[in-house]
Short mmCIF file of C-alpha atoms and ligand atoms in Angstrom, two decimals:
data_model
loop_
_atom_site.label_atom_id
_atom_site.label_comp_id
_atom_site.label_asym_id
_atom_site.label_seq_id
_atom_site.Cartn_x
_atom_site.Cartn_y
_atom_site.Cartn_z
CA MET C 1 164.50 -121.03 255.47
CA ILE C 2 164.26 -117.56 253.05
CA ARG C 3 161.47 -117.87 250.36
CA LEU C 4 162.13 -117.13 246.72
CA GLY C 5 159.81 -115.70 244.47
CA VAL C 6 161.31 -115.54 240.51
CA ASN C 7 159.97 -112.78 239.48
CA ILE C 8 159.40 -114.01 235.64
CA ASP C 9 158.22 -110.86 233.71
CA HIS C 10 161.05 -110.58 231.40
CA VAL C 11 159.66 -113.60 229.76
CA ALA C 12 157.01 -111.86 228.55
CA THR C 13 158.72 -109.24 227.07
CA ILE C 14 161.14 -111.62 224.92
CA ARG C 15 157.25 -112.92 224.18
CA GLN C 16 155.64 -109.19 223.50
CA ALA C 17 159.25 -108.20 221.40
CA ARG C 18 157.54 -110.34 219.26
CA ARG C 19 153.84 -110.19 219.71
CA ALA C 20 153.38 -113.23 220.09
CA LYS C 21 152.39 -117.16 222.02
CA GLU C 22 156.38 -118.01 222.81
CA PRO C 23 157.72 -117.74 225.16
CA ASP C 24 154.80 -118.17 227.58
CA PRO C 25 155.92 -116.74 231.43
CA VAL C 26 153.31 -119.52 232.63
CA ALA C 27 155.61 -122.08 230.92
CA ALA C 28 158.98 -120.07 232.99
CA ALA C 29 156.72 -119.93 235.82
CA VAL C 30 156.13 -124.32 235.75
CA PHE C 31 160.19 -124.58 235.92
CA ALA C 32 160.74 -122.25 238.35
CA LEU C 33 158.06 -124.16 240.83
CA LEU C 34 159.57 -127.69 239.34
CA GLY C 35 163.17 -125.50 240.56
CA GLY C 36 162.66 -124.96 243.91
CA ALA C 37 160.91 -121.67 244.27
CA ASP C 38 158.88 -120.75 246.61
CA GLY C 39 156.39 -117.91 244.69
CA ILE C 40 156.26 -116.72 241.28
CA THR C 41 155.97 -112.79 241.05
CA VAL C 42 154.84 -110.63 238.12
CA HIS C 43 154.44 -106.79 237.69
CA LEU C 44 151.35 -105.72 235.80
CA ARG C 45 152.08 -102.37 234.41
CA GLU C 46 149.36 -99.96 233.11
CA ASP C 47 151.13 -100.05 230.52
CA ARG C 48 151.11 -104.10 229.17
CA ARG C 49 154.64 -103.71 228.83
CA HIS C 50 155.37 -107.78 229.32
CA ILE C 51 152.92 -109.32 231.32
CA GLN C 52 149.21 -108.82 230.37
CA ASP C 53 146.12 -109.94 232.34
CA ARG C 54 145.47 -113.29 230.50
CA ASP C 55 149.16 -114.83 231.89
CA LEU C 56 147.67 -112.93 235.67
CA HIS C 57 144.90 -115.24 235.21
CA VAL C 58 146.50 -118.20 234.34
CA LEU C 59 149.00 -118.17 236.33
CA ARG C 60 146.24 -118.40 239.46
CA GLN C 61 145.01 -121.36 237.85
CA THR C 62 148.65 -122.65 237.73
CA VAL C 63 149.96 -121.42 240.80
CA PRO C 64 148.93 -122.86 243.34
CA GLN C 65 150.33 -120.79 246.05
CA GLY C 66 152.88 -117.95 246.17
CA LEU C 67 151.43 -115.30 243.60
CA ASN C 68 153.33 -112.64 244.08
CA LEU C 69 151.49 -109.92 241.74
CA GLU C 70 153.59 -106.36 242.12
CA MET C 71 151.69 -103.51 240.88
CA ALA C 72 150.63 -99.24 241.43
CA ALA C 73 147.75 -98.32 244.22
CA VAL C 74 145.49 -97.07 240.68
CA ASP C 75 141.71 -97.95 240.30
CA GLU C 76 142.60 -100.39 237.49
CA ILE C 77 144.96 -102.91 238.45
CA ILE C 78 143.53 -102.80 242.14
CA ASP C 79 140.47 -104.12 240.82
CA ILE C 80 141.90 -106.92 238.69
CA ALA C 81 143.62 -107.46 241.68
CA CYS C 82 140.10 -108.07 243.87
CA THR C 83 139.43 -110.75 241.36
CA VAL C 84 141.51 -112.61 240.44
CA ARG C 85 142.96 -112.98 243.68
CA PRO C 86 147.05 -113.62 243.72
CA ASP C 87 148.13 -114.91 247.56
CA GLN C 88 150.06 -111.64 247.83
CA VAL C 89 150.06 -107.58 246.49
CA THR C 90 153.21 -105.70 246.71
CA LEU C 91 153.01 -102.36 246.04
CA VAL C 92 155.30 -99.87 243.42
CA PRO C 93 156.09 -97.22 241.93
CA GLU C 94 155.79 -96.78 238.68
CA ARG C 95 156.38 -94.43 235.69
CA ARG C 96 156.33 -95.17 232.25
CA GLU C 97 159.23 -93.95 231.40
CA GLU C 98 161.16 -95.64 233.79
CA LEU C 99 162.75 -99.68 232.56
CA THR C 100 162.37 -100.85 235.96
CA THR C 101 161.10 -99.96 238.81
CA GLU C 102 163.33 -97.27 240.44
CA GLY C 103 163.44 -96.71 244.02
CA GLY C 104 160.78 -97.35 246.74
CA LEU C 105 157.04 -96.22 246.68
CA ASP C 106 156.56 -92.64 248.32
CA VAL C 107 154.44 -93.95 251.42
CA LEU C 108 154.49 -91.11 253.09
CA GLY C 109 154.23 -88.56 250.46
CA GLN C 110 151.51 -91.05 248.82
CA HIS C 111 149.60 -91.15 251.98
CA GLU C 112 145.81 -91.93 250.48
CA SER C 113 146.65 -93.95 247.36
CA VAL C 114 148.44 -96.04 249.35
CA PHE C 115 145.95 -96.51 252.89
CA ASN C 116 143.09 -96.63 249.86
CA ALA C 117 145.00 -99.73 247.77
CA ILE C 118 145.49 -101.73 251.02
CA SER C 119 141.87 -101.60 252.04
CA LYS C 120 140.26 -102.41 249.34
CA LEU C 121 143.65 -105.02 248.81
CA ARG C 122 142.71 -106.51 252.48
CA HIS C 123 138.82 -106.11 251.93
CA ALA C 124 139.63 -108.97 249.06
CA ASP C 125 141.71 -110.64 252.09
CA ILE C 126 145.22 -110.79 249.49
CA SER C 127 148.10 -109.54 252.01
CA VAL C 128 149.45 -106.40 251.01
CA ALA C 129 153.52 -105.54 250.79
CA LEU C 130 154.51 -102.29 250.32
CA PHE C 131 158.05 -101.45 248.61
CA ILE C 132 159.95 -98.80 249.29
CA ASP C 133 163.76 -98.05 250.46
CA PRO C 134 165.41 -99.17 253.54
CA ASP C 135 164.57 -96.71 255.45
CA SER C 136 162.37 -96.53 259.17
CA ALA C 137 160.09 -93.43 258.04
CA GLN C 138 159.02 -95.21 255.57
CA ILE C 139 158.51 -98.74 257.16
CA ASP C 140 156.43 -96.66 260.41
CA ALA C 141 153.99 -95.12 257.65
CA SER C 142 154.03 -98.83 256.18
CA LYS C 143 152.99 -100.20 259.26
CA ARG C 144 150.64 -97.40 259.98
CA LEU C 145 148.38 -98.23 256.47
CA GLY C 146 147.48 -101.76 257.23
CA ALA C 147 151.11 -102.98 255.10
CA VAL C 148 151.45 -106.84 256.52
CA ALA C 149 154.96 -106.88 254.94
CA VAL C 150 157.44 -104.38 253.94
CA GLU C 151 160.46 -105.38 250.14
CA LEU C 152 162.83 -103.45 251.21
CA GLN C 153 164.71 -102.27 247.37
CA THR C 154 167.74 -104.01 247.65
CA ALA C 155 168.82 -101.31 244.22
CA THR C 156 171.28 -99.22 246.77
CA TYR C 157 173.41 -102.71 247.73
CA SER C 158 173.81 -103.72 244.40
CA GLU C 159 174.85 -100.88 242.83
CA ALA C 160 177.01 -99.38 245.29
CA VAL C 161 180.37 -100.11 244.51
CA GLY C 162 183.25 -100.72 246.84
CA THR C 163 183.93 -102.90 250.13
CA ALA C 164 183.12 -99.96 252.14
CA SER C 165 179.95 -99.33 249.96
CA ILE C 166 178.75 -102.26 250.06
CA GLN C 167 179.22 -102.69 254.10
CA ARG C 168 177.86 -99.46 254.72
CA GLN C 169 174.64 -100.76 252.59
CA LEU C 170 174.35 -103.69 254.00
CA ARG C 171 174.51 -101.61 257.29
CA VAL C 172 171.66 -99.85 256.27
CA LEU C 173 169.56 -103.21 255.05
CA GLU C 174 170.36 -104.97 258.52
CA LYS C 175 168.87 -102.37 260.09
CA ALA C 176 165.97 -101.34 258.50
CA THR C 177 164.72 -105.11 258.88
CA ALA C 178 165.47 -105.30 262.75
CA HIS C 179 162.72 -101.98 262.98
CA ALA C 180 160.64 -103.82 260.75
CA LYS C 181 160.55 -106.56 262.63
CA SER C 182 160.42 -104.98 265.47
CA ILE C 183 157.31 -103.09 264.91
CA GLY C 184 155.79 -106.45 263.68
CA LEU C 185 156.02 -106.55 260.11
CA HIS C 186 157.43 -109.00 257.76
CA VAL C 187 160.39 -108.26 255.55
CA HIS C 188 161.54 -108.76 251.89
CA MET C 189 163.80 -107.79 249.46
CA GLY C 190 164.65 -107.16 245.95
CA HIS C 191 166.01 -105.36 242.86
CA GLY C 192 169.46 -106.27 241.43
CA LEU C 193 169.97 -109.10 243.66
CA ASN C 194 172.17 -112.33 241.56
CA TYR C 195 174.16 -115.75 241.96
CA LEU C 196 176.98 -113.37 244.27
CA ASN C 197 175.26 -110.55 245.61
CA VAL C 198 172.74 -111.91 247.25
CA LYS C 199 175.17 -114.82 249.78
CA PRO C 200 175.32 -110.87 252.22
CA ILE C 201 171.84 -110.64 252.11
CA VAL C 202 170.48 -114.02 252.64
CA ARG C 203 172.82 -114.26 256.30
CA ILE C 204 170.15 -110.62 257.47
CA PRO C 205 168.66 -111.37 260.94
CA GLY C 206 164.80 -111.41 260.00
CA LEU C 207 164.90 -111.60 256.47
CA GLU C 208 161.94 -113.70 254.91
CA GLU C 209 161.66 -113.48 251.05
CA LEU C 210 163.43 -112.51 248.50
CA ASN C 211 162.45 -111.96 244.64
CA ILE C 212 164.43 -112.30 242.45
CA GLY C 213 164.16 -112.10 238.04
CA HIS C 214 166.48 -110.12 235.93
CA SER C 215 169.27 -112.64 236.99
CA ILE C 216 167.22 -115.88 236.94
CA VAL C 217 165.68 -115.05 233.83
CA SER C 218 169.58 -113.88 231.86
CA ARG C 219 170.89 -116.81 233.18
CA SER C 220 167.68 -119.37 232.33
CA VAL C 221 168.11 -118.26 228.90
CA PHE C 222 171.89 -120.84 228.67
CA VAL C 223 170.52 -123.26 231.35
CA GLY C 224 167.10 -123.46 230.92
CA MET C 225 164.59 -122.56 233.53
CA ASP C 226 164.70 -124.74 236.92
CA ARG C 227 168.46 -125.01 236.86
CA ALA C 228 168.74 -121.27 237.06
CA VAL C 229 166.16 -121.28 239.77
CA ARG C 230 168.35 -124.90 241.69
CA GLU C 231 171.47 -122.44 241.38
CA MET C 232 169.65 -119.70 242.98
CA ARG C 233 169.06 -121.90 245.61
CA GLU C 234 172.41 -123.27 246.05
CA ALA C 235 173.19 -120.13 245.96
CA MET C 236 171.34 -118.52 248.77
CA ARG C 237 172.03 -121.64 251.23
CA GLY C 238 175.53 -120.69 250.58
N1 PXP Y 301 161.27 -106.65 243.69
C1 PXP Y 301 160.67 -105.42 242.79
C2 PXP Y 301 158.89 -104.99 243.78
C3 PXP Y 301 160.58 -105.24 241.36
O1 PXP Y 301 160.54 -104.26 240.89
C4 PXP Y 301 161.74 -105.99 241.15
C5 PXP Y 301 161.76 -105.82 239.69
O2 PXP Y 301 160.60 -105.72 238.75
C6 PXP Y 301 161.99 -107.26 241.56
C7 PXP Y 301 162.58 -107.39 243.11
C8 PXP Y 301 163.07 -107.75 240.59
O3 PXP Y 301 164.52 -107.38 240.17
P1 PXP Y 301 165.62 -107.83 239.40
O4 PXP Y 301 164.28 -108.32 238.04
O5 PXP Y 301 166.39 -107.07 239.01
O6 PXP Y 301 165.78 -108.78 239.99
#
């Protein structure tokens, strides 16, 4: 079965809107796990706009497995990751002015910083995935630099309009998955997935993990986090 990692950053965004104590992303993580999440994903950004260092530390104490830290390949955050030791790190590109992660990491262009980050994280026994575009050159470079997994960005698929364009993006993801698997990489996907567009994605052979945030947290406002996660699990089965 495909694993579901629930990204709870938006819960922290609501808390930071008031610099208050609630809602606590740690509570959201507990309810997400009760609803059937296999893991919890958080992005500790350099500007700390949502998840705080405290959240990561408490999550490490409360999430028994499947804690996935999204982060930029920068020394400050690498050091935090090596101390907290999440089960997995997913390296992502990060720009201060962006609303959310835009596009995949340019593994080819940022060869040195990515290699440096992977080496340090692997030394701390942390498994590393790279968030990349579904592109064979980026996949090959990820393997060369020592990643164990790639998270293929599904934003382009999610934003595609019209059947032909959606089908084209699905084929791109299918081809990239087959290529990554053929060279021994695990394949994850995420970004922009929701209760409707997830269905064709879960049929892609070789896909092992999804990371979904916005749609689940949005639904949780109305139905609660545990039910929102249960419903995503049902959507993934259907
Ligand atoms: N994967 C990565 C690498 C991301 O940066 C994000 C957004 O934080 C997600 C998955 C989840 O995307 P969404 O919130 O659109 O479901």
